[in-house]
């Protein structure tokens, strides 16, 4: 099974071509204005919870604050950065269908902002940079740090495919090198996975895009380590508590997190549906590239 080269695919059906036009001309510009807090809109809470961020996006503003281009503090979800990355990916893929110089300029401005916000060691997550820097990679059961990193990687691949521009890819690979430094099998590394899958799929796509086998190995690591120690997230909470950091998140649900066993041993699709699809896609890609029969059977 081989994926299509999007450059070789052109939709001819007028129904779908019209939707492509709407996305390109209406949706993508509108979404950018929302991310940039340039529209008079009121973002509603998805459920009744006074702690939920509402009213605005602030996603790009978070990066400007992290880059020290303006003052303020983080606003929004701890995974708010991923909204920017998903927009970048969508905008990039739209360029494959039809180039747009103004959109490219806007994307390049956002890419420059990400570069300015990224820390010297490659770390990039505005929530933890601005709110809890001491807890980087220490609350993986809910932090979405690697989830956000995965979407950064996918955006970078899309922009390179669409334009050949490499700066976003360099930012993403620098972030991945930071992850490789902190996660792995060495005694001083973290032997656990993010509560929300996505990095696995993104790393395989990065391997396919660059040919760098260390990315495939890291994707395999995250699939192998997930559920290997079912107490990993509880141990994280205990270690943080010893440092005076309380856990304000819901109780750990290993089925919800698909961490009740290693993915290769799981035989039913259980838990959070979106996370399951990210994980299954990552498993399929690792299995195909590594010719891993155990993962193929799973």
XYZ file of C-alpha atoms in Angstrom:
298
model
C 0.000 0.000 0.000
C 1.375 3.385 -1.019
C 0.078 6.872 -0.341
C -0.659 9.206 -3.229
C 1.623 12.118 -4.029
C -0.745 15.054 -3.559
C 1.001 16.936 -6.360
C -0.206 14.201 -8.717
C -3.854 14.440 -7.659
C -6.321 16.989 -9.007
C -9.996 16.958 -8.110
C -12.216 17.344 -11.161
C -15.635 17.054 -9.544
C -17.231 20.504 -9.235
C -18.775 19.673 -5.847
C -15.417 19.013 -4.186
C -13.567 21.700 -6.139
C -16.040 24.220 -4.770
C -15.289 23.070 -1.228
C -11.580 23.386 -1.931
C -12.187 26.959 -3.040
C -14.256 27.759 0.061
C -11.565 26.366 2.357
C -8.827 28.265 0.513
C -10.635 31.591 0.135
C -12.857 31.706 3.219
C -12.009 29.189 5.935
C -8.223 29.488 6.100
C -8.190 33.326 6.190
C -11.003 33.325 8.763
C -9.177 30.840 10.984
C -6.028 32.946 10.874
C -7.989 35.983 12.035
C -9.390 33.922 14.925
C -5.933 32.684 15.921
C -4.706 36.275 15.752
C -7.608 37.626 17.869
C -8.474 39.978 15.018
C -12.210 39.237 14.920
C -15.001 40.186 17.271
C -16.052 36.675 18.192
C -16.856 34.909 21.427
C -15.359 31.439 21.739
C -17.862 29.409 23.731
C -17.027 26.768 26.324
C -17.659 23.244 25.118
C -19.195 22.306 28.465
C -20.208 23.925 31.733
C -16.915 24.464 33.516
C -15.828 27.860 34.814
C -12.158 26.944 34.379
C -12.417 26.501 30.607
C -10.820 29.275 28.503
C -13.406 31.211 26.503
C -13.821 34.444 24.588
C -10.744 34.385 22.348
C -8.041 32.179 20.904
C -4.832 33.996 21.921
C -2.896 31.210 20.194
C -0.564 33.476 18.226
C -0.339 35.913 21.133
C 0.998 33.068 23.288
C 3.887 32.631 20.858
C 4.569 36.372 20.803
C 4.774 36.398 24.587
C 7.066 33.343 24.595
C 9.244 35.098 22.008
C 9.357 38.158 24.286
C 7.874 40.303 21.532
C 5.083 41.447 23.832
C 4.148 41.200 27.490
C 1.446 39.050 29.010
C 0.795 35.482 30.036
C -0.509 32.320 28.434
C -4.230 32.075 27.758
C -6.142 29.047 26.575
C -5.762 25.313 26.717
C -2.419 23.691 27.459
C -2.617 22.321 23.901
C -3.480 25.699 22.354
C -0.285 25.676 20.273
C -1.674 22.817 18.204
C -4.351 25.139 16.786
C -1.585 27.123 15.102
C 0.139 23.985 13.829
C -3.093 22.549 12.408
C -3.783 25.842 10.655
C -0.278 25.842 9.202
C -0.746 22.307 7.908
C -4.112 23.108 6.329
C -2.821 26.320 4.783
C 0.220 24.508 3.412
C -1.803 21.755 1.775
C -4.086 24.344 0.185
C -1.024 25.710 -1.610
C -0.567 22.403 -3.401
C -3.887 22.991 -5.150
C -3.274 26.663 -5.882
C -0.365 28.883 -4.960
C -1.069 32.090 -3.049
C 1.761 34.571 -2.495
C -0.089 36.461 0.239
C -0.812 33.257 2.152
C 2.820 32.182 1.846
C 3.881 35.522 3.316
C 1.474 35.030 6.231
C 2.738 31.509 6.846
C 6.334 32.723 6.757
C 5.510 35.355 9.381
C 4.078 32.658 11.648
C 7.123 30.451 11.045
C 9.422 33.311 12.038
C 7.357 33.728 15.197
C 7.741 30.047 16.070
C 11.492 30.293 15.543
C 11.641 33.273 17.899
C 9.585 31.470 20.548
C 11.541 28.202 20.393
C 14.065 27.752 23.185
C 17.729 27.218 22.434
C 17.552 23.510 23.262
C 14.632 23.024 20.871
C 11.801 22.943 23.395
C 8.624 24.610 22.167
C 5.362 24.641 24.103
C 4.052 28.029 25.159
C 1.949 26.764 28.067
C 4.902 25.214 29.869
C 7.326 27.917 28.774
C 5.117 30.648 30.213
C 3.156 28.969 33.037
C 4.997 25.915 34.408
C 8.538 25.696 33.011
C 9.590 23.519 35.942
C 7.109 20.847 34.814
C 8.291 20.302 31.251
C 7.821 16.609 30.406
C 6.745 15.938 34.004
C 2.955 15.743 33.527
C 2.722 13.546 30.466
C -0.614 12.068 31.509
C -2.292 15.321 30.474
C 0.312 17.778 29.145
C -0.140 17.133 25.389
C 3.464 18.300 24.861
C 4.293 15.511 22.430
C 0.845 15.775 20.867
C 1.582 19.413 20.026
C 5.057 18.481 18.818
C 3.515 15.922 16.486
C 1.269 18.508 14.898
C 4.263 20.827 14.492
C 6.055 18.049 12.623
C 3.083 17.381 10.357
C 2.734 21.087 9.566
C 6.433 21.285 8.719
C 6.223 18.337 6.346
C 3.189 19.840 4.623
C 4.876 23.215 4.116
C 8.021 21.623 2.742
C 5.961 19.507 0.345
C 3.953 22.515 -0.794
C 6.741 25.076 -1.175
C 10.123 23.462 -0.617
C 10.750 25.909 2.220
C 12.768 24.341 5.044
C 12.625 26.723 8.013
C 9.538 25.180 9.602
C 11.046 21.736 9.069
C 14.220 22.892 10.838
C 12.137 24.118 13.782
C 10.299 20.800 13.959
C 13.461 18.714 13.743
C 15.083 20.842 16.440
C 12.068 20.133 18.638
C 12.334 16.418 17.896
C 16.015 16.433 18.864
C 14.955 17.902 22.200
C 12.486 15.046 22.616
C 15.163 12.503 21.688
C 17.393 13.970 24.386
C 14.818 13.486 27.127
C 13.063 10.263 26.056
C 14.616 6.864 25.541
C 15.963 3.737 27.187
C 18.904 5.273 29.049
C 18.621 5.389 32.835
C 18.509 9.186 32.832
C 15.782 9.369 30.179
C 12.000 9.323 30.455
C 10.593 5.888 29.687
C 6.983 6.825 29.080
C 4.674 8.253 26.428
C 2.424 11.281 26.155
C -1.125 10.693 27.351
C -2.403 11.865 23.957
C -0.947 10.080 20.954
C 0.133 11.877 17.767
C 3.919 12.036 18.001
C 4.123 8.393 16.881
C 2.385 9.036 13.569
C 4.251 12.305 13.032
C 7.663 10.732 13.631
C 7.058 8.026 11.044
C 5.954 10.651 8.546
C 9.114 12.614 9.361
C 11.179 9.482 8.735
C 9.425 8.950 5.407
C 10.017 12.586 4.486
C 13.687 12.814 5.487
C 14.966 9.238 5.480
C 16.384 9.737 8.995
C 15.981 6.344 10.662
C 16.299 7.760 14.183
C 12.806 9.193 13.756
C 11.393 5.764 12.946
C 13.205 4.313 15.957
C 11.747 6.994 18.228
C 8.242 6.333 16.910
C 8.732 2.641 17.648
C 9.995 3.527 21.141
C 6.853 5.485 21.984
C 4.648 2.613 20.805
C 6.727 0.082 22.724
C 6.918 2.051 25.985
C 3.216 2.889 26.095
C 1.549 0.601 28.624
C 4.836 -1.177 29.334
C 4.701 0.157 32.885
C 1.003 0.674 33.710
C 2.029 2.624 36.817
C 4.062 5.194 34.873
C 1.533 8.031 35.104
C 0.771 7.380 38.777
C 4.510 7.447 39.467
C 4.688 10.789 37.673
C 1.992 12.169 39.965
C 3.775 10.815 43.057
C 7.119 12.300 41.992
C 5.498 15.675 41.404
C 3.689 15.495 44.745
C 7.029 14.954 46.474
C 8.073 18.292 44.981
C 4.909 19.968 46.202
C 3.054 19.846 42.874
C -0.557 18.775 43.297
C -2.474 16.854 40.647
C -5.549 18.818 39.608
C -6.445 16.505 36.745
C -8.957 13.620 36.753
C -7.866 10.224 38.010
C -5.725 8.215 35.616
C -7.832 6.013 33.325
C -5.501 3.641 31.500
C -8.197 2.444 29.107
C -9.050 6.039 28.164
C -5.320 6.610 27.541
C -4.839 3.265 25.724
C -2.019 2.604 28.197
C -3.455 -0.465 29.960
C -1.096 -2.648 27.890
C 1.438 -2.189 25.135
C -0.250 -1.340 21.819
C 1.139 -4.488 20.213
C -0.852 -6.517 22.757
C -4.105 -4.576 22.436
C -6.796 -6.326 20.416
C -9.771 -3.990 20.853
C -10.250 -0.310 20.106
C -10.938 1.087 23.567
C -10.771 4.502 25.182
C -10.546 7.977 23.647
C -11.522 7.647 19.976
C -9.257 10.379 18.577
C -6.230 9.090 20.477
C -6.987 5.577 19.254
C -6.951 6.681 15.617
C -3.666 8.544 16.027
C -2.136 5.487 17.669
C -3.490 2.985 15.143
C -2.237 5.136 12.262
C 1.187 5.323 13.876
C 1.194 1.576 14.466
C 0.319 0.886 10.836
C 3.065 3.165 9.560
C 5.721 1.778 11.913
C 4.663 -1.768 11.050
C 4.915 -1.096 7.318
C 8.271 0.689 7.467
C 9.896 -1.590 10.046
C 8.233 -4.735 8.671
C 7.068 -5.468 12.216
C 4.777 -8.495 11.974
C 3.662 -8.212 15.609
C 2.390 -4.678 15.048
C 0.787 -5.709 11.766
C -1.193 -8.402 13.573
C -2.220 -5.949 16.308
